PDB file of C-alpha atoms in Angstrom:
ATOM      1  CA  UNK Y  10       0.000   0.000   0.000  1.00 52.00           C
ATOM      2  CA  UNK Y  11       1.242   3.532  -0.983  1.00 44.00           C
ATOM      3  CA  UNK Y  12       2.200   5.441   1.840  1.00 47.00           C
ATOM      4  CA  UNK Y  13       1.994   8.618   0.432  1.00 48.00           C
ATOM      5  CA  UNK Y  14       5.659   9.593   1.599  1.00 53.00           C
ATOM      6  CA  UNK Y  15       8.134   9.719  -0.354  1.00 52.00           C
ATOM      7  CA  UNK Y  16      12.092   9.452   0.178  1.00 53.00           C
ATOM      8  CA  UNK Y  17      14.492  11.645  -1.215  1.00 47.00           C
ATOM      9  CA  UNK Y  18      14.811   9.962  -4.490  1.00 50.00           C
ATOM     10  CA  UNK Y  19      10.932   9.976  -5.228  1.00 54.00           C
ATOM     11  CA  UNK Y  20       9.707   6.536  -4.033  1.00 54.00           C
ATOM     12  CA  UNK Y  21       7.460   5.666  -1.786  1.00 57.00           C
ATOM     13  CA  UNK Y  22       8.511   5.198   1.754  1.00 56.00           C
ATOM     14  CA  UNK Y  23       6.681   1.716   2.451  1.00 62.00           C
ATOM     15  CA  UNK Y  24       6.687   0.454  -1.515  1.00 62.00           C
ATOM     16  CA  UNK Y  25       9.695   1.969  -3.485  1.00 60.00           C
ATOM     17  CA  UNK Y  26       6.959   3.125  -6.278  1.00 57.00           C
ATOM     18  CA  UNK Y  27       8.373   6.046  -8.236  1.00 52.00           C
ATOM     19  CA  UNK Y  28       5.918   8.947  -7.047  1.00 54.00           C
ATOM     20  CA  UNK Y  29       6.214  11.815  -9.502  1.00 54.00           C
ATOM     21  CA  UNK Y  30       4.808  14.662  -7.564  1.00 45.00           C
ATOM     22  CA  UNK Y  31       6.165  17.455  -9.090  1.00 47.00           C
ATOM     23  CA  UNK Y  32       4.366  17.430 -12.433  1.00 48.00           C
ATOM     24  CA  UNK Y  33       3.486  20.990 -13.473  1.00 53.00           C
ATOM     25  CA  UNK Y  34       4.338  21.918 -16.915  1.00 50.00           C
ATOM     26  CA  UNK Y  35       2.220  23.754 -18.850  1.00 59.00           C
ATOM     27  CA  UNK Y  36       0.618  21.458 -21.091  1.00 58.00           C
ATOM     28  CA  UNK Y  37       0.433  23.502 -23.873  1.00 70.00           C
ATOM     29  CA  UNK Y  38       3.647  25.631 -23.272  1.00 83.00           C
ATOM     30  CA  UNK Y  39       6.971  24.877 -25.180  1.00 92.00           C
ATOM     31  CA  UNK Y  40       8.679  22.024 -22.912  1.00 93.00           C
ATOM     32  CA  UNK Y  41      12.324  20.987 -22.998  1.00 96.00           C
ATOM     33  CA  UNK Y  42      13.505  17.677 -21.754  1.00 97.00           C
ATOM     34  CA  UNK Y  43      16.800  17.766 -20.913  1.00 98.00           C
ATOM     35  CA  UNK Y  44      19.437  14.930 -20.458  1.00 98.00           C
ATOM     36  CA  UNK Y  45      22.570  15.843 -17.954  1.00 97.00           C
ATOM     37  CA  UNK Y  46      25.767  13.521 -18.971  1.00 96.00           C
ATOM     38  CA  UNK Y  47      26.622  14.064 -22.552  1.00 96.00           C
ATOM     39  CA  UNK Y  48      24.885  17.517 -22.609  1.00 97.00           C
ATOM     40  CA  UNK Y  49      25.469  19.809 -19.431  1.00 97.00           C
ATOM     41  CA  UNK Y  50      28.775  18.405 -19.297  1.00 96.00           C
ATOM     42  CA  UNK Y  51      30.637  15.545 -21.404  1.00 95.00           C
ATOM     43  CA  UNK Y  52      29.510  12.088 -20.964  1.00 93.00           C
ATOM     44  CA  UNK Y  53      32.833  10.453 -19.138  1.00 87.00           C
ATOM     45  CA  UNK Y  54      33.569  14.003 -17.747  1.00 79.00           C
ATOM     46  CA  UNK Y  55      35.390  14.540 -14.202  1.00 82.00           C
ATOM     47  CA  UNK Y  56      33.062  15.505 -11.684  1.00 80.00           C
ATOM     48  CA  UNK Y  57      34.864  19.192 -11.348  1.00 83.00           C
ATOM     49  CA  UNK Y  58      33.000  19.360 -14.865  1.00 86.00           C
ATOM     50  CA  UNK Y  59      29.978  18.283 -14.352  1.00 94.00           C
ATOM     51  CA  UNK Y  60      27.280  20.925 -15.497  1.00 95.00           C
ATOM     52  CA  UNK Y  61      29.915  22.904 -17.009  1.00 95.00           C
ATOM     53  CA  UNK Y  62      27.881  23.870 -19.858  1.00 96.00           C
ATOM     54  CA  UNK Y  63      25.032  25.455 -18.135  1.00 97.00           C
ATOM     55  CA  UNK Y  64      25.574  28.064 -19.359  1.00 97.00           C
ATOM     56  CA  UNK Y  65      24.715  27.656 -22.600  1.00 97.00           C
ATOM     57  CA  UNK Y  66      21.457  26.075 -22.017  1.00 97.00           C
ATOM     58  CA  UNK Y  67      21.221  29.527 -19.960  1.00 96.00           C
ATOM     59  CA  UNK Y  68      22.026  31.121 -23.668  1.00 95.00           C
ATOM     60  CA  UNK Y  69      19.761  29.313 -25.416  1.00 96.00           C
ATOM     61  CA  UNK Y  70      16.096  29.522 -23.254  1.00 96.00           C
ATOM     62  CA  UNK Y  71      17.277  33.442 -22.112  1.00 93.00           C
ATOM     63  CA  UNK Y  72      14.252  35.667 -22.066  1.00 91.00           C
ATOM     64  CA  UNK Y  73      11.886  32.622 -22.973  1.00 92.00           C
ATOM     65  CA  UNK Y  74       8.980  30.528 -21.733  1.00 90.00           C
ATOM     66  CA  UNK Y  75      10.383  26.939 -21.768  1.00 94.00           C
ATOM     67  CA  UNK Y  76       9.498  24.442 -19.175  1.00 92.00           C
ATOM     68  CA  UNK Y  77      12.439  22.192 -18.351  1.00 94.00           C
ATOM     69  CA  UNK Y  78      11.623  18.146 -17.411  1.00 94.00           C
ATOM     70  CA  UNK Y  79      14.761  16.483 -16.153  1.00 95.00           C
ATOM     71  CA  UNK Y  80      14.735  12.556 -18.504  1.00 96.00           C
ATOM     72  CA  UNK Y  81      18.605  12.344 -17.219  1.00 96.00           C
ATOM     73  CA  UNK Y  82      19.438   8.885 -15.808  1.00 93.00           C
ATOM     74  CA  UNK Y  83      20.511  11.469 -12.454  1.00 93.00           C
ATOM     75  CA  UNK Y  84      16.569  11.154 -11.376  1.00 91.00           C
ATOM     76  CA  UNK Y  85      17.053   7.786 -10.313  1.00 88.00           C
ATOM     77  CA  UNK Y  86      20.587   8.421  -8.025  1.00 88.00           C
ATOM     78  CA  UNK Y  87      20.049  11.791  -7.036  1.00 89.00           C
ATOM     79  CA  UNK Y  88      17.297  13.386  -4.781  1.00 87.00           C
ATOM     80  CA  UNK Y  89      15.338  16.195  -5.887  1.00 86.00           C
ATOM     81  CA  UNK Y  90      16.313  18.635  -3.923  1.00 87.00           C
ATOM     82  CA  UNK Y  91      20.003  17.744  -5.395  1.00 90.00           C
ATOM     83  CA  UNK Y  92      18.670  17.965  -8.955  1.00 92.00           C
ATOM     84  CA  UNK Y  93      17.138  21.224  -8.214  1.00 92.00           C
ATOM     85  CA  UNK Y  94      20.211  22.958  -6.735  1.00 93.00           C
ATOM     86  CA  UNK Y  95      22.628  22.351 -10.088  1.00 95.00           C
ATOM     87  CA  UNK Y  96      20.382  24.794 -11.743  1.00 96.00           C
ATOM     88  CA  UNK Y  97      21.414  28.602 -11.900  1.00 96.00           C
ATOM     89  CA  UNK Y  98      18.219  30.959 -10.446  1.00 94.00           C
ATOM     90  CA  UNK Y  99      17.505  31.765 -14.004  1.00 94.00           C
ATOM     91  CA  UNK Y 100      16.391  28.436 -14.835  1.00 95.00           C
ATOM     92  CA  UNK Y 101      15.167  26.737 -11.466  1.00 93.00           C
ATOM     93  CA  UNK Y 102      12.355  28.154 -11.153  1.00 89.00           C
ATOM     94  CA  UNK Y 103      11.355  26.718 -14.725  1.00 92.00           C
ATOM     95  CA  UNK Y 104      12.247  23.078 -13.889  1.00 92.00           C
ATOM     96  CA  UNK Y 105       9.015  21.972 -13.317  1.00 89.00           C
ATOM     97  CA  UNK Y 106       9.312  17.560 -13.148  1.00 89.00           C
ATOM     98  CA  UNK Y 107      11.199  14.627 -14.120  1.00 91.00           C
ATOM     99  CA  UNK Y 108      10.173  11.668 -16.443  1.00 92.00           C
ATOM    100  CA  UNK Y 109       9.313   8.590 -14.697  1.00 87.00           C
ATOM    101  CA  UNK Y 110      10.120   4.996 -14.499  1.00 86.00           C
ATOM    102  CA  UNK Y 111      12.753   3.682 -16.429  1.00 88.00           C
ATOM    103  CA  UNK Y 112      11.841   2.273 -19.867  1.00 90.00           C
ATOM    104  CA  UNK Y 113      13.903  -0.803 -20.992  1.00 88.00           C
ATOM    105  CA  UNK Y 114      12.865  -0.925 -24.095  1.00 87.00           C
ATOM    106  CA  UNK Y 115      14.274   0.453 -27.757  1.00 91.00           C
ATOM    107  CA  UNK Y 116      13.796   3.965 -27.687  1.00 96.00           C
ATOM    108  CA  UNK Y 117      14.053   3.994 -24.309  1.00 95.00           C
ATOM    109  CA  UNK Y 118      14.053   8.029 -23.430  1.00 96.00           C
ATOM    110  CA  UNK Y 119      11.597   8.616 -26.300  1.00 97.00           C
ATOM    111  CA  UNK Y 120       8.985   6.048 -24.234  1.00 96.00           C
ATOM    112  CA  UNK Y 121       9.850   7.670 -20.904  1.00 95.00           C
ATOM    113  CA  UNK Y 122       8.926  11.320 -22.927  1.00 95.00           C
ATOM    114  CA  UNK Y 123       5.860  10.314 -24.545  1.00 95.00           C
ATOM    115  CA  UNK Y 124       4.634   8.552 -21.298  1.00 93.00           C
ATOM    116  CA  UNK Y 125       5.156  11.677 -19.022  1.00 91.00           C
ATOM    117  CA  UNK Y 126       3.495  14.076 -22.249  1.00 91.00           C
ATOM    118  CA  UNK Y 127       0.453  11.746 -22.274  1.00 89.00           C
ATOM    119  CA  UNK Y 128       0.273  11.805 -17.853  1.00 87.00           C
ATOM    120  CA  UNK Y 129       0.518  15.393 -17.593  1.00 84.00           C
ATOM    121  CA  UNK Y 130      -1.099  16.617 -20.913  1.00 82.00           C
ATOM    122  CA  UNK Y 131       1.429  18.343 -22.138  1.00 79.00           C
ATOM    123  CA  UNK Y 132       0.671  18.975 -25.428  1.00 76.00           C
ATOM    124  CA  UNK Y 133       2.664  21.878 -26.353  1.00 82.00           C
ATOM    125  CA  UNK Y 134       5.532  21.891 -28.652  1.00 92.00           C
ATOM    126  CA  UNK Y 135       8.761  20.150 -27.049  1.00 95.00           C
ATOM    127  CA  UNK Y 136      12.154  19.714 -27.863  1.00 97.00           C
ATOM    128  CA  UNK Y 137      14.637  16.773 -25.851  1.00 98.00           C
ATOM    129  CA  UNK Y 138      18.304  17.856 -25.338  1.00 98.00           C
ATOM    130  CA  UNK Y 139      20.288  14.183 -25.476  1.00 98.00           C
ATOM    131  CA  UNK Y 140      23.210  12.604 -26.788  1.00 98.00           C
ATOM    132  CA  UNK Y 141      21.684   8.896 -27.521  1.00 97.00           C
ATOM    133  CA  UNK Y 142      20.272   9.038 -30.970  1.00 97.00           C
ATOM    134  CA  UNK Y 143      19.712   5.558 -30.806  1.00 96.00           C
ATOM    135  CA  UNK Y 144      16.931   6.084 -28.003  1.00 96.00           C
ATOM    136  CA  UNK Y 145      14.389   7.982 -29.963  1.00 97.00           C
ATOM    137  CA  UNK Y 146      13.360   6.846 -33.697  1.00 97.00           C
ATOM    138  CA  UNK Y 147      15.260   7.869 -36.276  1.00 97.00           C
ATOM    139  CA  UNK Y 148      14.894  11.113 -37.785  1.00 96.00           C
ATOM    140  CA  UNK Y 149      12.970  12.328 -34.452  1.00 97.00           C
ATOM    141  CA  UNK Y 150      12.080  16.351 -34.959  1.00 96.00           C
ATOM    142  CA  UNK Y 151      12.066  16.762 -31.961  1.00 97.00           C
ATOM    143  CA  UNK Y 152      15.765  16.000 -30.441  1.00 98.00           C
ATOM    144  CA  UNK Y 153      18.611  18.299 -30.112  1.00 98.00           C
ATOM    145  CA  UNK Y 154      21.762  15.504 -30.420  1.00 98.00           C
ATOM    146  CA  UNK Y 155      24.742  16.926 -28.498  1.00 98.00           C
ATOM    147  CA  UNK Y 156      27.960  15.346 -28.502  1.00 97.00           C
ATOM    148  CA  UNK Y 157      28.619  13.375 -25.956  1.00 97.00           C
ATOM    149  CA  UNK Y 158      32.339  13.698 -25.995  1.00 96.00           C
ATOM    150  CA  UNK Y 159      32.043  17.677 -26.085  1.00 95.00           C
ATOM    151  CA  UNK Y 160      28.501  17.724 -24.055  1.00 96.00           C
ATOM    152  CA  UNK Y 161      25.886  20.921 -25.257  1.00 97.00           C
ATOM    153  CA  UNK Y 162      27.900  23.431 -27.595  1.00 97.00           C
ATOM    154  CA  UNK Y 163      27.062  26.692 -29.500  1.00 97.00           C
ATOM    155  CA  UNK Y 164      25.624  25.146 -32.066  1.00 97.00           C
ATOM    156  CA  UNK Y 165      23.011  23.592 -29.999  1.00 97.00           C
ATOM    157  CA  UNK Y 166      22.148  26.727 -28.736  1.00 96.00           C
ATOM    158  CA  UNK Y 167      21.869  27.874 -32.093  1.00 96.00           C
ATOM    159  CA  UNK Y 168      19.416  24.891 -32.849  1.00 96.00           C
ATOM    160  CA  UNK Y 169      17.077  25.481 -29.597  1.00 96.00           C
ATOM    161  CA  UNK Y 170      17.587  29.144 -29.778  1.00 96.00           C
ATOM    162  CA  UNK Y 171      15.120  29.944 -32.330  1.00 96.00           C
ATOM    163  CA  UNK Y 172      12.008  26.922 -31.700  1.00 96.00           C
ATOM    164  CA  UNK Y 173      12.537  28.543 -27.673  1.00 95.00           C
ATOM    165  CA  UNK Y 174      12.030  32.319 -29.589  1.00 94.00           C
ATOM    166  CA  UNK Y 175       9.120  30.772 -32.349  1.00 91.00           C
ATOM    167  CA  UNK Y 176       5.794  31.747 -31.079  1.00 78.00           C
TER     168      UNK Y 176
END
């Protein structure tokens, strides 16, 4: 039975259920979901790098109305609080939920994406910032591929840049 508590990392204190409480993007608002290793930093960086590109997602949603969902593996090993405090004040306050359960299937994040659009109704236009092609179909409009050696670079912000301006 569901307690209704939840531990730091989101699961329920007597079950281990993934709880996703925070689910409050604007459903038909521009969302981004955003991947951490391979984009906010490379994907076997140090840890002294980690989120060392921040600020070029800060660049690229400047001055815009993008809701951020966190669909980086870091949901599952990191509490929310933890999550929350990587974030500069410009974008924190626009984080507004993570993707749930794990998917173990092909297309793995894409799954995970579509499953958390179709809970929460978000039907806006979205965009996911990732460096695994191979876990969203082929050709998918929708994805922003970083490098994962590199992690997010100017010419990602140049890509997101303009859909976060678009009306």
């Amino acid at each position: 039975k569901l307690s209704g508590k939840t531990n730091h990392f989101g699961r329920d204190v007597n079950t281990g259920a993934y709880i996703d409480y925070w689910a409050t993007a604007m459903p038909d608002g521009k969302c981004l979901f955003l991947d951490f290793d391979g984009v906010l930093h490379p994907s076997f960086g140090r840890p002294g790098d980690f989120f060392g590109r921040m600020p070029l997602l800060e660049a690229a949603l400047r001055e815009v109305e993008v809701d951020i969902v966190i669909s980086s593996s870091w949901r599952f090993h990191h509490a929310w609080a933890d999550l929350l405090q990587r974030f500069p004040p410009s974008l924190k306050g626009r984080v507004r939920g993570r993707t749930g359960e794990p998917v173990t299937d092909s297309l793995a994040r894409w799954h995970e994406i579509r499953q958390y659009r179709e809970r929460h109704g978000v039907i806006g236009d979205w965009r996911a910032l990732d460096d695994s092609a191979f876990e969203f179909p082929k050709g998918c409009a929708e994805l922003v591929l970083c490098d994962a050696k590199t992690g997010m670079t100017e010419r990602d912000v140049q890509v997101l840049r303009p859909w976060a301006l678009a009306n």
